[in-house]
CSV table of C-alpha atoms in Angstrom, one decimal:
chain,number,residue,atom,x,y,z
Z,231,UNK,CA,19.3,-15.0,-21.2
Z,232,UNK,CA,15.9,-15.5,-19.2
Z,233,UNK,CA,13.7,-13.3,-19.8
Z,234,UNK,CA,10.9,-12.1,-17.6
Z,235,UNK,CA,7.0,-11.0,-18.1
Z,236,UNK,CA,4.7,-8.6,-16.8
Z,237,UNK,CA,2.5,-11.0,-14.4
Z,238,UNK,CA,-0.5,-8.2,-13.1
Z,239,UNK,CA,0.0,-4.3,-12.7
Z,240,UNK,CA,-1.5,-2.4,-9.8
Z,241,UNK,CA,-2.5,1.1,-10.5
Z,242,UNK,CA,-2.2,2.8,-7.2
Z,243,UNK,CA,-3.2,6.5,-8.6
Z,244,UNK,CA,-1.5,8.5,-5.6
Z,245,UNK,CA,1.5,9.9,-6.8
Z,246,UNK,CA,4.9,8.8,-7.1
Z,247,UNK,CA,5.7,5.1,-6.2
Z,248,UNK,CA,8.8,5.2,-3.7
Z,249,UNK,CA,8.9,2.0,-2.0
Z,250,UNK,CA,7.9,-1.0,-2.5
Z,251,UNK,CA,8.2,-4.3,-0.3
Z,252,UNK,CA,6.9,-7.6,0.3
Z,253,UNK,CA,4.9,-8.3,3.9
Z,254,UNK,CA,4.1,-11.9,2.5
Z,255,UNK,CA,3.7,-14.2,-0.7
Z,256,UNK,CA,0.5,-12.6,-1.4
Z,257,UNK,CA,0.7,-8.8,0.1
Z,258,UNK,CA,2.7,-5.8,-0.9
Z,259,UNK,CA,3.1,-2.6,0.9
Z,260,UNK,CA,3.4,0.2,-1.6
Z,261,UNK,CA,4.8,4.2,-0.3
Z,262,UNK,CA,3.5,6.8,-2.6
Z,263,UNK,CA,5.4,10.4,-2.5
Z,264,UNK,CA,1.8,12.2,-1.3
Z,265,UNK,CA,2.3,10.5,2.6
Z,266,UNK,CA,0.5,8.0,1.7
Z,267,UNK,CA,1.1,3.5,2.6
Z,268,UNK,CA,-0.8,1.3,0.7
Z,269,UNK,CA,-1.3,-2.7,1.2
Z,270,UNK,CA,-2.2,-4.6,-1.7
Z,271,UNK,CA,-3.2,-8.1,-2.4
Z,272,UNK,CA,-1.0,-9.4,-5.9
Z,273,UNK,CA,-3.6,-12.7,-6.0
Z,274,UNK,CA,-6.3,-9.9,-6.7
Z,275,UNK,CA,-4.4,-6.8,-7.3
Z,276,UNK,CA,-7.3,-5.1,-5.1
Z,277,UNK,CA,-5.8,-2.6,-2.7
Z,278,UNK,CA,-6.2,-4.3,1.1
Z,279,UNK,CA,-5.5,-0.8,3.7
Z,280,UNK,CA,-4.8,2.7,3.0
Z,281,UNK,CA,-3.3,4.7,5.1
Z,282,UNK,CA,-2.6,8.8,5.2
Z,283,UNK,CA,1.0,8.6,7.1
Z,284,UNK,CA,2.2,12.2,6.8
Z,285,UNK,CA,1.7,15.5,5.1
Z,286,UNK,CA,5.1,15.2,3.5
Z,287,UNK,CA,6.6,12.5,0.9
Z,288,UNK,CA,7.3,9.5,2.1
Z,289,UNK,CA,11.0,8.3,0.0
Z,290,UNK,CA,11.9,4.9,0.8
Z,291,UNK,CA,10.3,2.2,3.5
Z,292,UNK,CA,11.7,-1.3,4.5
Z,293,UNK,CA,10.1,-4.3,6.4
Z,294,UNK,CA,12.1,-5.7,9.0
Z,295,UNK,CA,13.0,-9.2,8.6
Z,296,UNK,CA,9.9,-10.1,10.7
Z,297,UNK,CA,7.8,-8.7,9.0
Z,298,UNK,CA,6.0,-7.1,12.2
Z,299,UNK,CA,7.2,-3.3,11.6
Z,300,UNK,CA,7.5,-1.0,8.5
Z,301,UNK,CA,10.0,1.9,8.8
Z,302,UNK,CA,9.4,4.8,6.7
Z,303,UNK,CA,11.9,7.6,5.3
Z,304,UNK,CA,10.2,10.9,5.2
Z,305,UNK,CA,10.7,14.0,3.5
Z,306,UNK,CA,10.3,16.0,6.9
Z,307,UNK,CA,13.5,14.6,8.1
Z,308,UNK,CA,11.0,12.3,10.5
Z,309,UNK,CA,11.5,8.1,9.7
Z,310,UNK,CA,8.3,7.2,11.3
Z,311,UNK,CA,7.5,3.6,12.5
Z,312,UNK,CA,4.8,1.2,12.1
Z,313,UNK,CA,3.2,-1.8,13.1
Z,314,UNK,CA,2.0,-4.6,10.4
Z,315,UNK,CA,-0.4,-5.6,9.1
Z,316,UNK,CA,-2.2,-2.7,10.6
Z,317,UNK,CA,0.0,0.3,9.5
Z,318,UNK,CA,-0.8,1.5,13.0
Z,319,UNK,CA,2.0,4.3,14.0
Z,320,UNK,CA,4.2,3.0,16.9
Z,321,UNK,CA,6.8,6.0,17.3
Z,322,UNK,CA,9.4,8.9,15.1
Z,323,UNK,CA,13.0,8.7,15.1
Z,324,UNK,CA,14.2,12.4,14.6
Z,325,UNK,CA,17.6,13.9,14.2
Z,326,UNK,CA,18.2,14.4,10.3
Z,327,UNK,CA,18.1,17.8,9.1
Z,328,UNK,CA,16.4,18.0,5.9
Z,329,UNK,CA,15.3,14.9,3.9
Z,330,UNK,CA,15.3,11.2,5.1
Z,331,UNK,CA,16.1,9.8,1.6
Z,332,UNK,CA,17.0,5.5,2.1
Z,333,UNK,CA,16.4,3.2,5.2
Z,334,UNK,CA,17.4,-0.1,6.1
Z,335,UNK,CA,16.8,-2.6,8.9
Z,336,UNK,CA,20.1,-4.6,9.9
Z,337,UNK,CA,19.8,-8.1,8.9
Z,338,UNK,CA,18.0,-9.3,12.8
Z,339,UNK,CA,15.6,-6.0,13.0
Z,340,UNK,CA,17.7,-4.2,15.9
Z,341,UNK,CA,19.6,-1.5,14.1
Z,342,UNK,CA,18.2,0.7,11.6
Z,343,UNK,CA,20.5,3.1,8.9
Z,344,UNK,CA,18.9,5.9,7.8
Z,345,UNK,CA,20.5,8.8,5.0
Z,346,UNK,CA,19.7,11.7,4.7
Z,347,UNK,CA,19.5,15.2,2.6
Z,348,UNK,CA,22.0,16.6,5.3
Z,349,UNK,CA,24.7,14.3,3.8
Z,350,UNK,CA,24.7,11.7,7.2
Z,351,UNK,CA,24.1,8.1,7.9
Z,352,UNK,CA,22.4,7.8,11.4
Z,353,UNK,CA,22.4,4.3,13.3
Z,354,UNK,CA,19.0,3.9,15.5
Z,355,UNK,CA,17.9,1.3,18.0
Z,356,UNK,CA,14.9,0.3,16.5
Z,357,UNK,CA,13.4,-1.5,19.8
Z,358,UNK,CA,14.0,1.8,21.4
Z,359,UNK,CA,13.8,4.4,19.0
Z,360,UNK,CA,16.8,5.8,19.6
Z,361,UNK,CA,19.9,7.1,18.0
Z,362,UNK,CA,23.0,5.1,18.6
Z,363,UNK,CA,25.6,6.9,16.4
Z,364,UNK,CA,25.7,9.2,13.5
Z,365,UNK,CA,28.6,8.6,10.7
Z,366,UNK,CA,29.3,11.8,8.0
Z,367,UNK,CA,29.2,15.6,8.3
């Protein structure tokens, strides 16, 4: 069995880690449950951009496969949208009622899934910002 080894540790210090993703080779965007998207550099574990993205937890994020937009899952119900490398906010996709607990981009970046504390997975249209369907209760 191979085994694996701690290669560097990044101590964020604001809250709750809930999502985690690689932008590139060298960069990391980190979600902390206090609203809160950090960019780090893993060459030199030195944190890049900080942003304050909400008052309210965010609980997952995904990059889409172009790694030009971040999507975040928030515990307002709100999955709120930004741009990299900048973390500048580009729009909100609402419908959920309660909780937006796991996102995900569709494999080409156009169609994002989204669940929810309300016990429903909602397609958007992520160019648009719209919803296209909503499967569950």
């Amino acid at each position: 069995m191979d085994s694996f080894s701690v290669v560097g540790e990044i101590h964020v210090g604001l809250g709750a880690i809930r999502g985690i993703a690689f932008i590139t080779q060298d960069i990391v965007v980190i979600s902390c449950g206090k609203g809160v998207v950090s960019t780090w550099s893993i060459r030199s574990l030195m944190e890049v951009n900080r942003k304050m993205i909400s008052n309210t937890s965010i609980n997952a994020l995904v990059v889409d496969s172009a790694r030009s937009h971040i999507a975040l899952a928030c515990g307002d119900g709100i999955i709120r949208m930004l741009s990299l490398p900048s973390q500048d906010h580009l729009s909100q996709l609402i419908g959920h009622e309660g909780s937006v607990n796991s996102i995900q981009f569709n494999y080409d970046g156009r169609i994002i899934a989204s669940g929810g504390s309300d016990e429903t997975v909602r397609l958007w249209n992520a160019e648009g910002s719209t919803a296209i369907s909503t499967l569950g209760s």
